[in-house]
PDB file of C-alpha atoms in Angstrom:
ATOM      1  CA  MET A   1      -0.283   0.296   0.098  1.00  0.00           C
ATOM      2  CA  GLN A   2       1.297   3.178  -0.980  1.00  0.00           C
ATOM      3  CA  ALA A   3       0.454   5.682   1.446  1.00  0.00           C
ATOM      4  CA  ASN A   4       1.644   8.440   0.161  1.00  0.00           C
ATOM      5  CA  ASN A   5       0.087   7.943  -3.396  1.00  0.00           C
ATOM      6  CA  ALA A   6      -2.591  11.037  -3.768  1.00  0.00           C
ATOM      7  CA  ASP A   7      -3.980   9.108  -6.539  1.00  0.00           C
ATOM      8  CA  GLN A   8      -5.023   6.216  -3.809  1.00  0.00           C
ATOM      9  CA  PHE A   9      -5.017   8.178  -0.236  1.00  0.00           C
ATOM     10  CA  ARG A  10      -5.225  11.550   0.369  1.00  0.00           C
ATOM     11  CA  ARG A  11      -4.999  12.733   4.384  1.00  0.00           C
ATOM     12  CA  ASN A  12      -8.354  13.998   5.889  1.00  0.00           C
ATOM     13  CA  ALA A  13      -7.988  17.640   8.804  1.00  0.00           C
ATOM     14  CA  LYS A  14      -8.001  14.662  11.537  1.00  0.00           C
ATOM     15  CA  GLY A  15      -4.215  13.093  10.056  1.00  0.00           C
ATOM     16  CA  HIS A  16      -5.977  10.179   8.594  1.00  0.00           C
ATOM     17  CA  LEU A  17      -5.223   8.243   5.748  1.00  0.00           C
ATOM     18  CA  VAL A  18      -8.353   8.147   3.323  1.00  0.00           C
ATOM     19  CA  PRO A  19      -8.962   6.130   0.290  1.00  0.00           C
ATOM     20  CA  VAL A  20      -9.814   7.473  -2.849  1.00  0.00           C
ATOM     21  CA  GLU A  21     -12.443   5.485  -3.491  1.00  0.00           C
ATOM     22  CA  GLN A  22     -14.099   6.896  -0.048  1.00  0.00           C
ATOM     23  CA  ILE A  23     -14.151  10.327  -0.876  1.00  0.00           C
ATOM     24  CA  LYS A  24     -17.189  11.856  -2.695  1.00  0.00           C
ATOM     25  CA  ASP A  25     -16.133  13.618  -6.450  1.00  0.00           C
ATOM     26  CA  ILE A  26     -17.034  16.763  -5.351  1.00  0.00           C
ATOM     27  CA  ASP A  27     -14.636  16.631  -2.335  1.00  0.00           C
ATOM     28  CA  LEU A  28     -11.890  15.649  -4.735  1.00  0.00           C
ATOM     29  CA  VAL A  29     -12.544  18.367  -7.021  1.00  0.00           C
ATOM     30  CA  ARG A  30     -12.108  20.823  -4.330  1.00  0.00           C
ATOM     31  CA  ASP A  31      -9.296  19.696  -2.912  1.00  0.00           C
ATOM     32  CA  THR A  32      -7.336  19.628  -5.989  1.00  0.00           C
ATOM     33  CA  MET A  33      -8.612  23.066  -6.593  1.00  0.00           C
ATOM     34  CA  VAL A  34      -7.605  24.613  -3.359  1.00  0.00           C
ATOM     35  CA  GLN A  35      -4.069  22.553  -3.190  1.00  0.00           C
ATOM     36  CA  ASN A  36      -3.094  23.743  -7.019  1.00  0.00           C
ATOM     37  CA  VAL A  37      -4.185  27.097  -6.596  1.00  0.00           C
ATOM     38  CA  ILE A  38      -2.243  27.527  -2.670  1.00  0.00           C
ATOM     39  CA  ALA A  39       1.049  26.342  -4.578  1.00  0.00           C
ATOM     40  CA  ARG A  40       0.450  29.420  -7.488  1.00  0.00           C
ATOM     41  CA  VAL A  41       0.219  31.237  -4.414  1.00  0.00           C
ATOM     42  CA  LYS A  42       4.017  30.090  -2.684  1.00  0.00           C
ATOM     43  CA  HIS A  43       4.837  30.796  -6.168  1.00  0.00           C
ATOM     44  CA  LEU A  44       4.274  33.843  -6.487  1.00  0.00           C
ATOM     45  CA  GLN A  45       4.466  34.602  -2.400  1.00  0.00           C
ATOM     46  CA  GLU A  46       8.380  34.409  -3.706  1.00  0.00           C
ATOM     47  CA  GLN A  47       8.462  36.102  -6.321  1.00  0.00           C
ATOM     48  CA  MET A  48       7.074  38.742  -4.521  1.00  0.00           C
ATOM     49  CA  ARG A  49       9.902  38.109  -1.682  1.00  0.00           C
ATOM     50  CA  LYS A  50      12.941  38.193  -4.904  1.00  0.00           C
ATOM     51  CA  ALA A  51      11.514  41.253  -6.168  1.00  0.00           C
ATOM     52  CA  LYS A  52      11.700  43.456  -3.351  1.00  0.00           C
ATOM     53  CA  GLN A  53      14.565  42.082  -1.910  1.00  0.00           C
ATOM     54  CA  ASP A  54      16.139  43.486  -5.435  1.00  0.00           C
ATOM     55  CA  ILE A  55      14.484  46.716  -5.414  1.00  0.00           C
ATOM     56  CA  ALA A  56      15.827  47.024  -2.048  1.00  0.00           C
ATOM     57  CA  ASP A  57      19.390  46.233  -2.724  1.00  0.00           C
ATOM     58  CA  GLU A  58      18.546  48.562  -6.024  1.00  0.00           C
ATOM     59  CA  VAL A  59      17.244  51.505  -4.002  1.00  0.00           C
ATOM     60  CA  GLU A  60      20.049  50.884  -2.015  1.00  0.00           C
ATOM     61  CA  SER A  61      22.696  51.497  -4.986  1.00  0.00           C
ATOM     62  CA  PHE A  62      21.020  54.195  -6.376  1.00  0.00           C
ATOM     63  CA  LEU A  63      21.330  56.576  -2.738  1.00  0.00           C
ATOM     64  CA  GLU A  64      25.327  54.951  -2.635  1.00  0.00           C
ATOM     65  CA  LEU A  65      25.469  56.618  -5.838  1.00  0.00           C
ATOM     66  CA  SER A  66      23.369  60.008  -5.141  1.00  0.00           C
ATOM     67  CA  ALA A  67      26.349  60.421  -2.565  1.00  0.00           C
ATOM     68  CA  MET A  68      29.099  59.453  -4.449  1.00  0.00           C
ATOM     69  CA  GLU A  69      28.288  62.369  -6.286  1.00  0.00           C
ATOM     70  CA  TYR A  70      29.278  64.680  -2.565  1.00  0.00           C
ATOM     71  CA  ASP A  71      32.402  62.087  -2.007  1.00  0.00           C
ATOM     72  CA  THR A  72      30.709  60.671   0.618  1.00  0.00           C
ATOM     73  CA  THR A  73      28.554  57.271   1.346  1.00  0.00           C
ATOM     74  CA  TYR A  74      24.923  57.643   1.954  1.00  0.00           C
ATOM     75  CA  GLY A  75      24.063  57.493   6.232  1.00  0.00           C
ATOM     76  CA  GLY A  76      20.961  57.846   5.949  1.00  0.00           C
ATOM     77  CA  LYS A  77      20.428  53.739   6.061  1.00  0.00           C
ATOM     78  CA  LYS A  78      17.849  54.445   9.137  1.00  0.00           C
ATOM     79  CA  GLY A  79      16.022  57.104   7.749  1.00  0.00           C
ATOM     80  CA  ASN A  80      13.129  57.054   5.753  1.00  0.00           C
ATOM     81  CA  VAL A  81      13.503  58.631   2.201  1.00  0.00           C
ATOM     82  CA  THR A  82      11.787  59.521  -1.204  1.00  0.00           C
ATOM     83  CA  LEU A  83      12.370  59.247  -4.438  1.00  0.00           C
ATOM     84  CA  SER A  84      10.081  60.449  -7.202  1.00  0.00           C
ATOM     85  CA  SER A  85      10.468  59.882 -11.201  1.00  0.00           C
ATOM     86  CA  PHE A  86      11.282  63.196 -13.031  1.00  0.00           C
ATOM     87  CA  ASP A  87       7.718  63.651 -14.505  1.00  0.00           C
ATOM     88  CA  GLY A  88       6.892  63.332 -10.498  1.00  0.00           C
ATOM     89  CA  GLN A  89       4.468  60.965 -11.519  1.00  0.00           C
ATOM     90  CA  HIS A  90       5.851  58.161  -9.929  1.00  0.00           C
ATOM     91  CA  GLN A  91       6.916  57.850  -6.286  1.00  0.00           C
ATOM     92  CA  ILE A  92       9.167  55.014  -4.339  1.00  0.00           C
ATOM     93  CA  LYS A  93       9.195  55.396  -0.573  1.00  0.00           C
ATOM     94  CA  ARG A  94      10.922  53.665   1.740  1.00  0.00           C
ATOM     95  CA  ALA A  95      10.765  54.469   5.473  1.00  0.00           C
ATOM     96  CA  VAL A  96      12.573  52.206   8.190  1.00  0.00           C
ATOM     97  CA  ALA A  97      10.750  51.302  11.158  1.00  0.00           C
ATOM     98  CA  ASP A  98      12.489  50.509  15.086  1.00  0.00           C
ATOM     99  CA  HIS A  99      11.611  47.465  16.225  1.00  0.00           C
ATOM    100  CA  LEU A 100      10.456  48.736  20.334  1.00  0.00           C
ATOM    101  CA  ALA A 101      11.178  46.763  23.484  1.00  0.00           C
ATOM    102  CA  PHE A 102      11.111  48.294  27.059  1.00  0.00           C
ATOM    103  CA  ASP A 103      13.761  46.472  29.840  1.00  0.00           C
ATOM    104  CA  GLU A 104      12.972  45.923  33.855  1.00  0.00           C
ATOM    105  CA  ARG A 105      13.392  50.057  34.357  1.00  0.00           C
ATOM    106  CA  LEU A 106       9.510  49.902  32.739  1.00  0.00           C
ATOM    107  CA  GLN A 107       8.242  47.861  36.295  1.00  0.00           C
ATOM    108  CA  VAL A 108      10.289  50.283  37.817  1.00  0.00           C
ATOM    109  CA  ALA A 109       8.598  53.326  35.538  1.00  0.00           C
ATOM    110  CA  LYS A 110       4.946  51.617  36.434  1.00  0.00           C
ATOM    111  CA  GLU A 111       5.894  51.795  40.627  1.00  0.00           C
ATOM    112  CA  LEU A 112       6.477  55.563  40.282  1.00  0.00           C
ATOM    113  CA  ILE A 113       3.414  56.569  38.162  1.00  0.00           C
ATOM    114  CA  ASP A 114       1.362  54.519  41.139  1.00  0.00           C
ATOM    115  CA  GLN A 115       3.189  56.296  43.402  1.00  0.00           C
ATOM    116  CA  CYS A 116       1.994  59.269  41.927  1.00  0.00           C
ATOM    117  CA  ILE A 117      -1.946  58.732  41.424  1.00  0.00           C
ATOM    118  CA  HIS A 118      -2.034  57.785  44.971  1.00  0.00           C
ATOM    119  CA  GLU A 119      -0.467  60.918  46.596  1.00  0.00           C
ATOM    120  CA  TRP A 120      -2.462  62.974  43.831  1.00  0.00           C
ATOM    121  CA  THR A 121      -6.423  64.072  45.606  1.00  0.00           C
ATOM    122  CA  ALA A 122      -7.061  65.395  42.508  1.00  0.00           C
ATOM    123  CA  GLY A 123     -10.460  65.135  40.985  1.00  0.00           C
ATOM    124  CA  SER A 124      -9.032  63.516  37.500  1.00  0.00           C
ATOM    125  CA  SER A 125      -6.473  61.015  39.757  1.00  0.00           C
ATOM    126  CA  SER A 126      -9.197  58.727  38.203  1.00  0.00           C
ATOM    127  CA  GLU A 127      -9.170  59.284  35.105  1.00  0.00           C
ATOM    128  CA  VAL A 128      -5.009  59.403  34.701  1.00  0.00           C
ATOM    129  CA  GLN A 129      -5.620  56.209  35.874  1.00  0.00           C
ATOM    130  CA  ALA A 130      -7.418  54.455  33.908  1.00  0.00           C
ATOM    131  CA  LEU A 131      -5.124  56.321  31.390  1.00  0.00           C
ATOM    132  CA  VAL A 132      -2.212  54.516  32.582  1.00  0.00           C
ATOM    133  CA  GLU A 133      -3.929  50.898  33.106  1.00  0.00           C
ATOM    134  CA  HIS A 134      -5.165  51.312  30.181  1.00  0.00           C
ATOM    135  CA  ALA A 135      -1.670  51.959  28.520  1.00  0.00           C
ATOM    136  CA  PHE A 136      -0.119  48.669  30.874  1.00  0.00           C
ATOM    137  CA  GLN A 137      -2.343  46.444  29.594  1.00  0.00           C
ATOM    138  CA  THR A 138      -0.431  43.381  27.975  1.00  0.00           C
ATOM    139  CA  ASP A 139      -2.255  41.970  24.868  1.00  0.00           C
ATOM    140  CA  LYS A 140      -2.685  37.975  24.282  1.00  0.00           C
ATOM    141  CA  GLU A 141       1.553  37.429  23.624  1.00  0.00           C
ATOM    142  CA  GLY A 142       2.372  39.002  27.063  1.00  0.00           C
ATOM    143  CA  LYS A 143       3.150  42.169  25.661  1.00  0.00           C
ATOM    144  CA  ILE A 144       2.729  45.641  26.349  1.00  0.00           C
ATOM    145  CA  SER A 145       1.835  48.427  23.570  1.00  0.00           C
ATOM    146  CA  THR A 146       4.962  50.773  22.979  1.00  0.00           C
ATOM    147  CA  ALA A 147       2.744  53.006  21.800  1.00  0.00           C
ATOM    148  CA  ARG A 148      -0.150  53.428  24.346  1.00  0.00           C
ATOM    149  CA  VAL A 149       3.079  53.496  27.252  1.00  0.00           C
ATOM    150  CA  LEU A 150       5.096  56.229  24.932  1.00  0.00           C
ATOM    151  CA  GLY A 151       2.089  58.169  24.718  1.00  0.00           C
ATOM    152  CA  LEU A 152       1.689  58.998  28.109  1.00  0.00           C
ATOM    153  CA  ARG A 153       4.967  61.104  27.794  1.00  0.00           C
ATOM    154  CA  SER A 154       2.172  63.583  25.793  1.00  0.00           C
ATOM    155  CA  LEU A 155       0.370  64.180  29.350  1.00  0.00           C
ATOM    156  CA  ASN A 156       1.630  67.467  30.779  1.00  0.00           C
ATOM    157  CA  ILE A 157       1.955  66.606  34.118  1.00  0.00           C
ATOM    158  CA  LYS A 158       5.095  68.511  35.627  1.00  0.00           C
ATOM    159  CA  ASP A 159       4.933  66.592  38.780  1.00  0.00           C
ATOM    160  CA  GLU A 160       8.284  66.034  39.809  1.00  0.00           C
ATOM    161  CA  GLN A 161       7.546  62.194  40.896  1.00  0.00           C
ATOM    162  CA  TRP A 162       5.920  61.849  36.858  1.00  0.00           C
ATOM    163  CA  GLN A 163       8.907  63.515  35.064  1.00  0.00           C
ATOM    164  CA  LYS A 164      10.664  60.765  37.029  1.00  0.00           C
ATOM    165  CA  ALA A 165       8.573  58.248  36.177  1.00  0.00           C
ATOM    166  CA  MET A 166       9.151  59.737  31.852  1.00  0.00           C
ATOM    167  CA  GLN A 167      12.192  59.294  32.003  1.00  0.00           C
ATOM    168  CA  ALA A 168      13.090  56.212  33.422  1.00  0.00           C
ATOM    169  CA  ILE A 169      10.016  54.907  30.554  1.00  0.00           C
ATOM    170  CA  MET A 170      12.172  56.769  28.092  1.00  0.00           C
ATOM    171  CA  ASP A 171      15.880  54.306  29.974  1.00  0.00           C
ATOM    172  CA  SER A 172      13.862  51.513  29.195  1.00  0.00           C
ATOM    173  CA  ILE A 173      13.556  51.340  26.264  1.00  0.00           C
ATOM    174  CA  GLN A 174      15.692  48.766  23.539  1.00  0.00           C
ATOM    175  CA  VAL A 175      15.726  49.389  20.242  1.00  0.00           C
ATOM    176  CA  THR A 176      16.062  45.413  18.982  1.00  0.00           C
ATOM    177  CA  GLY A 177      15.819  45.306  15.282  1.00  0.00           C
ATOM    178  CA  SER A 178      14.825  47.577  12.388  1.00  0.00           C
ATOM    179  CA  LYS A 179      12.437  46.301   9.415  1.00  0.00           C
ATOM    180  CA  SER A 180      12.493  48.299   5.763  1.00  0.00           C
ATOM    181  CA  TYR A 181       9.441  49.265   4.057  1.00  0.00           C
ATOM    182  CA  LEU A 182       8.762  49.543   0.483  1.00  0.00           C
ATOM    183  CA  ARG A 183       5.618  51.703  -0.929  1.00  0.00           C
ATOM    184  CA  PHE A 184       5.144  52.706  -4.580  1.00  0.00           C
ATOM    185  CA  TYR A 185       2.823  55.999  -5.384  1.00  0.00           C
ATOM    186  CA  GLU A 186       0.889  57.082  -8.548  1.00  0.00           C
ATOM    187  CA  ARG A 187      -0.165  60.557  -9.164  1.00  0.00           C
ATOM    188  CA  GLN A 188      -3.657  60.842 -10.411  1.00  0.00           C
ATOM    189  CA  GLY A 189      -3.154  63.304 -13.254  1.00  0.00           C
ATOM    190  CA  GLN A 190      -0.957  66.031 -13.698  1.00  0.00           C
ATOM    191  CA  ASP A 191      -1.630  68.131 -10.786  1.00  0.00           C
ATOM    192  CA  GLY A 192      -3.741  64.851  -8.709  1.00  0.00           C
ATOM    193  CA  PRO A 193      -2.750  63.410  -6.014  1.00  0.00           C
ATOM    194  CA  TYR A 194      -0.599  60.586  -5.387  1.00  0.00           C
ATOM    195  CA  ARG A 195      -2.399  56.982  -4.533  1.00  0.00           C
ATOM    196  CA  GLN A 196      -0.197  53.833  -3.314  1.00  0.00           C
ATOM    197  CA  ILE A 197      -0.104  51.041  -6.014  1.00  0.00           C
ATOM    198  CA  PRO A 198      -1.998  48.550  -3.880  1.00  0.00           C
ATOM    199  CA  LEU A 199       0.329  44.989  -3.811  1.00  0.00           C
ATOM    200  CA  ASP A 200      -2.278  43.825  -1.363  1.00  0.00           C
ATOM    201  CA  VAL A 201      -4.565  41.231  -4.064  1.00  0.00           C
ATOM    202  CA  ALA A 202      -7.633  42.202  -1.814  1.00  0.00           C
ATOM    203  CA  ALA A 203      -6.965  45.774  -3.032  1.00  0.00           C
ATOM    204  CA  LEU A 204      -6.244  44.683  -6.279  1.00  0.00           C
TER     205      LEU A 204
END
């Protein structure tokens, strides 16, 4: 018995091998169609991954070429850049975003903030506490949102203890890596707005 022969057996969702003659024709047709489509999608995904890398390399090479005009090297590997076509109809935008995480000093900041809230008697204490609790909420993976925590710094609170907590937050930030994003734009008409060229299949 050739258990791995798709002409004789198909594996079901429970992992069991089922003889093909016991499977309804429509189920076989559906299975074949889905498997063929997914194979094409994976091939397309690999092509897009390679194209992305090729484009990123080409953009980087151009930036270095541009810098050579001034006898230097391009120093903006972690910066954002926009490249426009000569007629202004198309743009390539490269954005580099740092991945941020907090070290143990974030808990020190949380303790300082809690001390502030306990000491304050103003009517706004409950609102501030709600903001703080929301900022330090964790997601399903137990991670804290960097954006929400850093958003606390926008609160106009002059309390010395609070300011110490904000400094502890800043000191706790660690850059764990960065990721480069490429986006492509086309102008609508001669003087119209730029619209992103969609590469997401759902947006096509």
